[in-house]
């Protein structure tokens, strides 16, 4: 059995939905949890300390250890206070799960720059701030597990979710880069692209029957096991994105095919060879951007 006993985790946005399921699942496996949640509404407004405390009460009622935190992940000071509370309460920190987020269902034409900036502050800056605050601790102990929350919307796109998709797309780049920088320090960084019905789905699927069907098919509890594995010592991968929903777990592959090569390239040549250009034949999954360029240079240029 995979053991997480004695580990300390910070989980943001853990008062409801996916974050709540992570907190309860990890606590059942012996993890001491800092349950962070600002208690905002779905659009990011307001503040309520009760969701985080309710999760803490649930964990303690089952014999687990947890503390509530209501700091704002969008500020550096707020993120630092979350990490400080983990150290003050439990004396250590091994696991960081960046989960806090919001969602606004709007067509592109109705999406303002302010909408994007709000999504950026909560999703991207929130992930950055909490990870940055925890990084020196994880680096000093030469061990850590950082789990980001991406989305299929950030990779594949999603209609009427421009601001949300843009923010989630940025998280993928952050995941890949932190994985590279954390490698020599024993810090593994991965992202989950979760599918678990939460408040975010209520606006997108107003039909009660459809919503209930989705709740039955994609409960957030079926995402938690993947998060537990990524948070464990058994995890041996980094810089990867994992699609997790309804009991399905799959690694997302991002790479490039062999394409078409011509040093006298023209638009007409591209048009004539579009089938080869768009084909995934010879797919190469690079370690980073430099690896991608070097791989194809060696093959195409013989150097």
mmCIF file of C-alpha atoms in Angstrom:
data_model
loop_
_atom_site.group_PDB
_atom_site.id
_atom_site.type_symbol
_atom_site.label_atom_id
_atom_site.label_comp_id
_atom_site.label_asym_id
_atom_site.label_seq_id
_atom_site.Cartn_x
_atom_site.Cartn_y
_atom_site.Cartn_z
ATOM 1 C CA UNK A 1 0.000 0.000 0.000
ATOM 2 C CA UNK A 2 1.289 3.454 -0.880
ATOM 3 C CA UNK A 3 2.053 5.275 2.342
ATOM 4 C CA UNK A 4 1.651 9.006 2.848
ATOM 5 C CA UNK A 5 1.599 8.819 6.628
ATOM 6 C CA UNK A 6 3.425 11.677 8.317
ATOM 7 C CA UNK A 7 3.566 13.860 5.221
ATOM 8 C CA UNK A 8 2.355 17.471 5.339
ATOM 9 C CA UNK A 9 0.327 18.962 2.493
ATOM 10 C CA UNK A 10 -0.917 22.415 1.604
ATOM 11 C CA UNK A 11 -4.023 22.287 -0.577
ATOM 12 C CA UNK A 12 -5.459 25.526 -1.951
ATOM 13 C CA UNK A 13 -9.120 25.846 -2.798
ATOM 14 C CA UNK A 14 -9.768 22.848 -0.559
ATOM 15 C CA UNK A 15 -13.042 23.969 0.976
ATOM 16 C CA UNK A 16 -15.223 22.534 -1.766
ATOM 17 C CA UNK A 17 -15.263 20.347 -4.864
ATOM 18 C CA UNK A 18 -12.033 18.770 -6.035
ATOM 19 C CA UNK A 19 -9.869 20.360 -3.351
ATOM 20 C CA UNK A 20 -12.126 19.059 -0.620
ATOM 21 C CA UNK A 21 -11.945 15.530 -2.037
ATOM 22 C CA UNK A 22 -8.132 15.748 -2.141
ATOM 23 C CA UNK A 23 -7.956 16.928 1.462
ATOM 24 C CA UNK A 24 -10.230 14.164 2.747
ATOM 25 C CA UNK A 25 -8.506 11.451 0.713
ATOM 26 C CA UNK A 26 -4.986 12.448 1.725
ATOM 27 C CA UNK A 27 -5.993 12.844 5.363
ATOM 28 C CA UNK A 28 -7.357 9.287 5.316
ATOM 29 C CA UNK A 29 -3.874 8.197 4.211
ATOM 30 C CA UNK A 30 -2.250 9.930 7.170
ATOM 31 C CA UNK A 31 -1.362 13.280 5.621
ATOM 32 C CA UNK A 32 -1.495 16.378 7.823
ATOM 33 C CA UNK A 33 -3.353 18.979 5.786
ATOM 34 C CA UNK A 34 -3.481 22.750 5.613
ATOM 35 C CA UNK A 35 -6.929 23.350 4.127
ATOM 36 C CA UNK A 36 -6.742 26.684 2.353
ATOM 37 C CA UNK A 37 -9.855 28.330 0.989
ATOM 38 C CA UNK A 38 -10.761 31.990 0.743
ATOM 39 C CA UNK A 39 -14.403 30.986 0.376
ATOM 40 C CA UNK A 40 -15.127 33.117 -2.684
ATOM 41 C CA UNK A 41 -18.135 32.819 -4.958
ATOM 42 C CA UNK A 42 -17.752 31.098 -8.317
ATOM 43 C CA UNK A 43 -16.892 34.417 -10.000
ATOM 44 C CA UNK A 44 -14.177 35.202 -7.447
ATOM 45 C CA UNK A 45 -16.157 37.653 -5.333
ATOM 46 C CA UNK A 46 -16.784 37.618 -1.582
ATOM 47 C CA UNK A 47 -15.116 35.727 1.229
ATOM 48 C CA UNK A 48 -16.263 32.983 3.611
ATOM 49 C CA UNK A 49 -14.128 31.114 6.135
ATOM 50 C CA UNK A 50 -16.651 28.340 6.783
ATOM 51 C CA UNK A 51 -15.879 25.985 3.817
ATOM 52 C CA UNK A 52 -12.262 25.450 4.921
ATOM 53 C CA UNK A 53 -13.250 24.969 8.556
ATOM 54 C CA UNK A 54 -15.945 22.452 7.633
ATOM 55 C CA UNK A 55 -13.392 20.288 5.809
ATOM 56 C CA UNK A 56 -11.041 20.513 8.784
ATOM 57 C CA UNK A 57 -13.881 19.440 11.074
ATOM 58 C CA UNK A 58 -14.592 16.447 8.808
ATOM 59 C CA UNK A 59 -10.951 15.387 8.865
ATOM 60 C CA UNK A 60 -10.636 15.750 12.627
ATOM 61 C CA UNK A 61 -13.875 13.854 13.199
ATOM 62 C CA UNK A 62 -12.258 10.875 11.456
ATOM 63 C CA UNK A 63 -9.108 11.124 13.555
ATOM 64 C CA UNK A 64 -7.003 13.069 11.082
ATOM 65 C CA UNK A 65 -4.963 16.236 11.497
ATOM 66 C CA UNK A 66 -5.791 19.461 9.685
ATOM 67 C CA UNK A 67 -5.885 23.220 10.094
ATOM 68 C CA UNK A 68 -7.922 25.815 8.222
ATOM 69 C CA UNK A 69 -6.390 28.719 6.342
ATOM 70 C CA UNK A 70 -8.245 31.595 4.702
ATOM 71 C CA UNK A 71 -5.347 33.443 3.063
ATOM 72 C CA UNK A 72 -5.557 34.835 -0.452
ATOM 73 C CA UNK A 73 -3.313 32.993 -2.940
ATOM 74 C CA UNK A 74 -3.291 35.981 -5.299
ATOM 75 C CA UNK A 75 -0.928 37.892 -3.001
ATOM 76 C CA UNK A 76 2.651 36.950 -2.164
ATOM 77 C CA UNK A 77 2.000 37.698 1.495
ATOM 78 C CA UNK A 78 -1.094 35.496 1.505
ATOM 79 C CA UNK A 79 0.765 32.597 -0.098
ATOM 80 C CA UNK A 80 3.659 32.982 2.339
ATOM 81 C CA UNK A 81 1.238 32.817 5.271
ATOM 82 C CA UNK A 82 -0.184 29.510 3.994
ATOM 83 C CA UNK A 83 3.254 27.931 3.895
ATOM 84 C CA UNK A 84 4.163 29.484 7.250
ATOM 85 C CA UNK A 85 1.075 27.947 8.822
ATOM 86 C CA UNK A 86 2.092 24.502 7.575
ATOM 87 C CA UNK A 87 5.487 24.881 9.200
ATOM 88 C CA UNK A 88 4.072 26.320 12.427
ATOM 89 C CA UNK A 89 1.333 23.699 12.755
ATOM 90 C CA UNK A 90 3.145 20.571 11.581
ATOM 91 C CA UNK A 91 6.842 21.458 11.415
ATOM 92 C CA UNK A 92 7.360 20.377 7.824
ATOM 93 C CA UNK A 93 6.054 20.428 4.266
ATOM 94 C CA UNK A 94 6.414 17.875 1.467
ATOM 95 C CA UNK A 95 3.321 18.324 -0.699
ATOM 96 C CA UNK A 96 1.870 21.406 -2.402
ATOM 97 C CA UNK A 97 -1.400 21.063 -4.314
ATOM 98 C CA UNK A 98 -2.369 24.209 -6.207
ATOM 99 C CA UNK A 99 -6.088 23.869 -6.793
ATOM 100 C CA UNK A 100 -7.734 27.255 -6.123
ATOM 101 C CA UNK A 101 -9.570 28.617 -9.127
ATOM 102 C CA UNK A 102 -12.663 30.305 -10.514
ATOM 103 C CA UNK A 103 -14.673 30.103 -13.708
ATOM 104 C CA UNK A 104 -16.747 32.597 -15.702
ATOM 105 C CA UNK A 105 -18.762 31.260 -18.631
ATOM 106 C CA UNK A 106 -18.612 34.036 -21.255
ATOM 107 C CA UNK A 107 -18.276 34.191 -25.056
ATOM 108 C CA UNK A 108 -15.072 35.805 -26.320
ATOM 109 C CA UNK A 109 -16.845 38.994 -27.422
ATOM 110 C CA UNK A 110 -18.178 39.499 -23.893
ATOM 111 C CA UNK A 111 -14.892 38.675 -22.177
ATOM 112 C CA UNK A 112 -13.067 41.748 -20.925
ATOM 113 C CA UNK A 113 -9.408 42.216 -20.114
ATOM 114 C CA UNK A 114 -10.528 42.507 -16.496
ATOM 115 C CA UNK A 115 -11.989 38.980 -16.762
ATOM 116 C CA UNK A 116 -8.654 37.680 -17.996
ATOM 117 C CA UNK A 117 -6.713 39.552 -15.324
ATOM 118 C CA UNK A 118 -8.927 38.068 -12.607
ATOM 119 C CA UNK A 119 -8.437 34.537 -13.959
ATOM 120 C CA UNK A 120 -4.705 35.168 -14.256
ATOM 121 C CA UNK A 121 -4.406 36.411 -10.664
ATOM 122 C CA UNK A 122 -6.262 33.473 -9.166
ATOM 123 C CA UNK A 123 -5.118 30.608 -11.392
ATOM 124 C CA UNK A 124 -1.638 31.558 -12.572
ATOM 125 C CA UNK A 125 -0.450 33.986 -9.885
ATOM 126 C CA UNK A 126 -2.016 31.740 -7.242
ATOM 127 C CA UNK A 127 -0.066 28.719 -8.480
ATOM 128 C CA UNK A 128 3.091 30.809 -8.782
ATOM 129 C CA UNK A 129 2.847 32.486 -5.369
ATOM 130 C CA UNK A 130 2.225 29.328 -3.353
ATOM 131 C CA UNK A 131 4.861 27.313 -5.239
ATOM 132 C CA UNK A 132 7.386 30.153 -4.854
ATOM 133 C CA UNK A 133 6.760 30.383 -1.107
ATOM 134 C CA UNK A 134 7.200 26.619 -0.662
ATOM 135 C CA UNK A 135 10.171 26.214 -3.021
ATOM 136 C CA UNK A 136 13.007 27.084 -0.569
ATOM 137 C CA UNK A 137 11.700 24.529 1.943
ATOM 138 C CA UNK A 138 11.406 21.778 -0.659
ATOM 139 C CA UNK A 139 14.792 22.674 -2.144
ATOM 140 C CA UNK A 140 16.579 22.671 1.201
ATOM 141 C CA UNK A 141 15.263 19.218 2.094
ATOM 142 C CA UNK A 142 15.903 17.938 -1.451
ATOM 143 C CA UNK A 143 12.381 16.550 -1.691
ATOM 144 C CA UNK A 144 8.972 17.769 -2.731
ATOM 145 C CA UNK A 145 5.834 17.051 -4.680
ATOM 146 C CA UNK A 146 4.101 19.983 -6.378
ATOM 147 C CA UNK A 147 0.807 19.368 -8.144
ATOM 148 C CA UNK A 148 -0.704 21.971 -10.431
ATOM 149 C CA UNK A 149 -4.286 22.110 -11.645
ATOM 150 C CA UNK A 150 -4.532 22.545 -15.377
ATOM 151 C CA UNK A 151 -7.511 21.839 -17.604
ATOM 152 C CA UNK A 152 -8.337 20.283 -20.917
ATOM 153 C CA UNK A 153 -9.614 23.772 -21.741
ATOM 154 C CA UNK A 154 -6.076 25.107 -21.433
ATOM 155 C CA UNK A 155 -4.714 22.585 -23.925
ATOM 156 C CA UNK A 156 -7.598 21.762 -26.249
ATOM 157 C CA UNK A 157 -9.699 24.912 -25.779
ATOM 158 C CA UNK A 158 -13.300 25.288 -24.628
ATOM 159 C CA UNK A 159 -16.050 27.399 -26.114
ATOM 160 C CA UNK A 160 -17.125 30.394 -24.008
ATOM 161 C CA UNK A 161 -14.134 30.007 -21.664
ATOM 162 C CA UNK A 162 -11.522 32.301 -23.215
ATOM 163 C CA UNK A 163 -10.122 33.812 -20.008
ATOM 164 C CA UNK A 164 -10.199 30.507 -18.142
ATOM 165 C CA UNK A 165 -8.539 28.617 -21.011
ATOM 166 C CA UNK A 166 -5.786 31.215 -21.366
ATOM 167 C CA UNK A 167 -4.973 31.017 -17.664
ATOM 168 C CA UNK A 168 -4.990 27.229 -17.598
ATOM 169 C CA UNK A 169 -2.741 27.128 -20.653
ATOM 170 C CA UNK A 170 -0.165 29.209 -18.789
ATOM 171 C CA UNK A 171 -0.172 26.687 -15.943
ATOM 172 C CA UNK A 172 1.039 23.958 -18.308
ATOM 173 C CA UNK A 173 4.105 26.036 -19.195
ATOM 174 C CA UNK A 174 4.749 26.741 -15.512
ATOM 175 C CA UNK A 175 4.532 23.021 -14.732
ATOM 176 C CA UNK A 176 7.050 22.060 -17.406
ATOM 177 C CA UNK A 177 9.570 24.706 -16.395
ATOM 178 C CA UNK A 178 9.387 24.102 -12.642
ATOM 179 C CA UNK A 179 9.837 20.389 -13.288
ATOM 180 C CA UNK A 180 13.116 21.139 -15.070
ATOM 181 C CA UNK A 181 14.327 23.443 -12.295
ATOM 182 C CA UNK A 182 13.227 21.098 -9.535
ATOM 183 C CA UNK A 183 14.868 18.003 -10.987
ATOM 184 C CA UNK A 184 18.263 18.431 -9.304
ATOM 185 C CA UNK A 185 16.564 19.143 -5.966
ATOM 186 C CA UNK A 186 14.305 16.112 -5.783
ATOM 187 C CA UNK A 187 11.196 18.190 -6.486
ATOM 188 C CA UNK A 188 8.693 16.586 -8.855
ATOM 189 C CA UNK A 189 6.138 18.884 -10.479
ATOM 190 C CA UNK A 190 3.115 17.559 -12.356
ATOM 191 C CA UNK A 191 -0.299 18.813 -13.395
ATOM 192 C CA UNK A 192 -3.712 17.201 -13.248
ATOM 193 C CA UNK A 193 -6.376 18.064 -15.808
ATOM 194 C CA UNK A 194 -9.286 16.968 -13.637
ATOM 195 C CA UNK A 195 -12.847 16.129 -14.497
ATOM 196 C CA UNK A 196 -14.913 16.230 -11.343
ATOM 197 C CA UNK A 197 -18.293 17.919 -11.063
ATOM 198 C CA UNK A 198 -18.189 20.990 -8.853
ATOM 199 C CA UNK A 199 -19.799 24.426 -8.598
ATOM 200 C CA UNK A 200 -18.188 25.339 -11.919
ATOM 201 C CA UNK A 201 -20.496 22.940 -13.742
ATOM 202 C CA UNK A 202 -23.737 24.310 -12.310
ATOM 203 C CA UNK A 203 -23.658 27.406 -14.512
ATOM 204 C CA UNK A 204 -22.512 25.552 -17.618
ATOM 205 C CA UNK A 205 -25.139 22.786 -17.226
ATOM 206 C CA UNK A 206 -28.334 24.342 -15.831
ATOM 207 C CA UNK A 207 -30.498 21.280 -16.572
ATOM 208 C CA UNK A 208 -30.809 19.442 -13.191
ATOM 209 C CA UNK A 209 -31.083 16.028 -14.862
ATOM 210 C CA UNK A 210 -27.929 16.546 -16.921
ATOM 211 C CA UNK A 211 -26.084 17.912 -13.901
ATOM 212 C CA UNK A 212 -27.042 14.913 -11.774
ATOM 213 C CA UNK A 213 -25.945 12.527 -14.509
ATOM 214 C CA UNK A 214 -22.569 14.256 -14.592
ATOM 215 C CA UNK A 215 -22.291 14.110 -10.792
ATOM 216 C CA UNK A 216 -22.858 10.365 -10.921
ATOM 217 C CA UNK A 217 -20.381 9.874 -13.772
ATOM 218 C CA UNK A 218 -17.600 12.252 -12.707
ATOM 219 C CA UNK A 219 -17.490 12.621 -8.931
ATOM 220 C CA UNK A 220 -14.429 14.530 -7.667
ATOM 221 C CA UNK A 221 -13.582 11.551 -5.465
ATOM 222 C CA UNK A 222 -12.401 9.670 -8.576
ATOM 223 C CA UNK A 223 -9.701 12.294 -9.194
ATOM 224 C CA UNK A 224 -8.262 12.112 -5.673
ATOM 225 C CA UNK A 225 -6.430 8.759 -6.101
ATOM 226 C CA UNK A 226 -4.348 10.158 -8.956
ATOM 227 C CA UNK A 227 -3.455 13.182 -6.853
ATOM 228 C CA UNK A 228 -2.479 10.867 -3.989
ATOM 229 C CA UNK A 229 -0.103 8.936 -6.278
ATOM 230 C CA UNK A 230 1.461 12.124 -7.643
ATOM 231 C CA UNK A 231 1.932 13.297 -4.044
ATOM 232 C CA UNK A 232 3.618 10.069 -2.967
ATOM 233 C CA UNK A 233 7.201 8.830 -2.914
ATOM 234 C CA UNK A 234 6.135 6.213 -5.465
ATOM 235 C CA UNK A 235 5.695 8.937 -8.081
ATOM 236 C CA UNK A 236 8.717 8.903 -10.373
ATOM 237 C CA UNK A 237 7.671 11.313 -13.137
ATOM 238 C CA UNK A 238 7.833 15.076 -13.474
ATOM 239 C CA UNK A 239 6.704 17.749 -15.898
ATOM 240 C CA UNK A 240 3.722 15.718 -17.057
ATOM 241 C CA UNK A 241 0.040 16.515 -17.426
ATOM 242 C CA UNK A 242 -2.490 13.887 -16.404
ATOM 243 C CA UNK A 243 -6.064 13.771 -17.661
ATOM 244 C CA UNK A 244 -8.115 12.326 -14.806
ATOM 245 C CA UNK A 245 -11.882 11.871 -14.770
ATOM 246 C CA UNK A 246 -14.539 9.215 -14.086
ATOM 247 C CA UNK A 247 -11.900 6.660 -13.113
ATOM 248 C CA UNK A 248 -9.789 7.200 -16.252
ATOM 249 C CA UNK A 249 -6.144 8.290 -15.961
ATOM 250 C CA UNK A 250 -4.102 9.195 -19.046
ATOM 251 C CA UNK A 251 -0.872 11.073 -19.642
ATOM 252 C CA UNK A 252 -1.143 13.948 -22.090
ATOM 253 C CA UNK A 253 1.520 13.861 -24.795
ATOM 254 C CA UNK A 254 2.725 17.101 -26.371
ATOM 255 C CA UNK A 255 5.200 16.742 -29.198
ATOM 256 C CA UNK A 256 5.779 17.305 -32.894
ATOM 257 C CA UNK A 257 5.735 15.053 -35.914
ATOM 258 C CA UNK A 258 8.409 14.671 -38.577
ATOM 259 C CA UNK A 259 6.631 17.206 -40.760
ATOM 260 C CA UNK A 260 8.096 18.476 -44.042
ATOM 261 C CA UNK A 261 11.600 19.917 -44.568
ATOM 262 C CA UNK A 262 12.771 22.173 -47.385
ATOM 263 C CA UNK A 263 15.457 24.862 -47.059
ATOM 264 C CA UNK A 264 13.861 26.625 -50.037
ATOM 265 C CA UNK A 265 10.499 26.665 -48.304
ATOM 266 C CA UNK A 266 7.627 28.620 -49.860
ATOM 267 C CA UNK A 267 3.973 29.026 -49.030
ATOM 268 C CA UNK A 268 3.205 26.957 -52.119
ATOM 269 C CA UNK A 269 5.459 24.120 -50.870
ATOM 270 C CA UNK A 270 3.592 24.167 -47.570
ATOM 271 C CA UNK A 271 0.292 23.989 -49.403
ATOM 272 C CA UNK A 272 1.463 21.039 -51.480
ATOM 273 C CA UNK A 273 2.775 19.118 -48.469
ATOM 274 C CA UNK A 274 0.175 19.943 -45.871
ATOM 275 C CA UNK A 275 -0.655 16.279 -45.277
ATOM 276 C CA UNK A 276 2.895 15.528 -44.143
ATOM 277 C CA UNK A 277 3.075 18.740 -42.124
ATOM 278 C CA UNK A 278 -0.082 17.977 -40.171
ATOM 279 C CA UNK A 279 0.696 14.284 -39.686
ATOM 280 C CA UNK A 280 1.730 12.944 -36.276
ATOM 281 C CA UNK A 281 4.019 10.363 -37.907
ATOM 282 C CA UNK A 282 7.383 10.231 -36.186
ATOM 283 C CA UNK A 283 6.008 12.017 -33.122
ATOM 284 C CA UNK A 284 8.782 13.217 -30.809
ATOM 285 C CA UNK A 285 8.048 14.262 -27.240
ATOM 286 C CA UNK A 286 10.755 16.751 -26.222
ATOM 287 C CA UNK A 287 12.120 17.357 -22.756
ATOM 288 C CA UNK A 288 12.038 21.119 -23.383
ATOM 289 C CA UNK A 289 12.061 23.633 -26.243
ATOM 290 C CA UNK A 290 15.787 23.271 -26.890
ATOM 291 C CA UNK A 291 15.527 19.482 -26.984
ATOM 292 C CA UNK A 292 12.811 19.769 -29.633
ATOM 293 C CA UNK A 293 14.958 21.956 -31.894
ATOM 294 C CA UNK A 294 18.104 19.862 -31.419
ATOM 295 C CA UNK A 295 16.302 16.587 -32.110
ATOM 296 C CA UNK A 296 14.942 17.689 -35.460
ATOM 297 C CA UNK A 297 18.144 19.502 -36.402
ATOM 298 C CA UNK A 298 20.134 16.277 -36.020
ATOM 299 C CA UNK A 299 17.662 14.339 -38.132
ATOM 300 C CA UNK A 300 17.076 16.937 -40.824
ATOM 301 C CA UNK A 301 20.535 18.508 -41.060
ATOM 302 C CA UNK A 302 22.601 15.495 -40.125
ATOM 303 C CA UNK A 303 24.374 17.441 -37.398
#
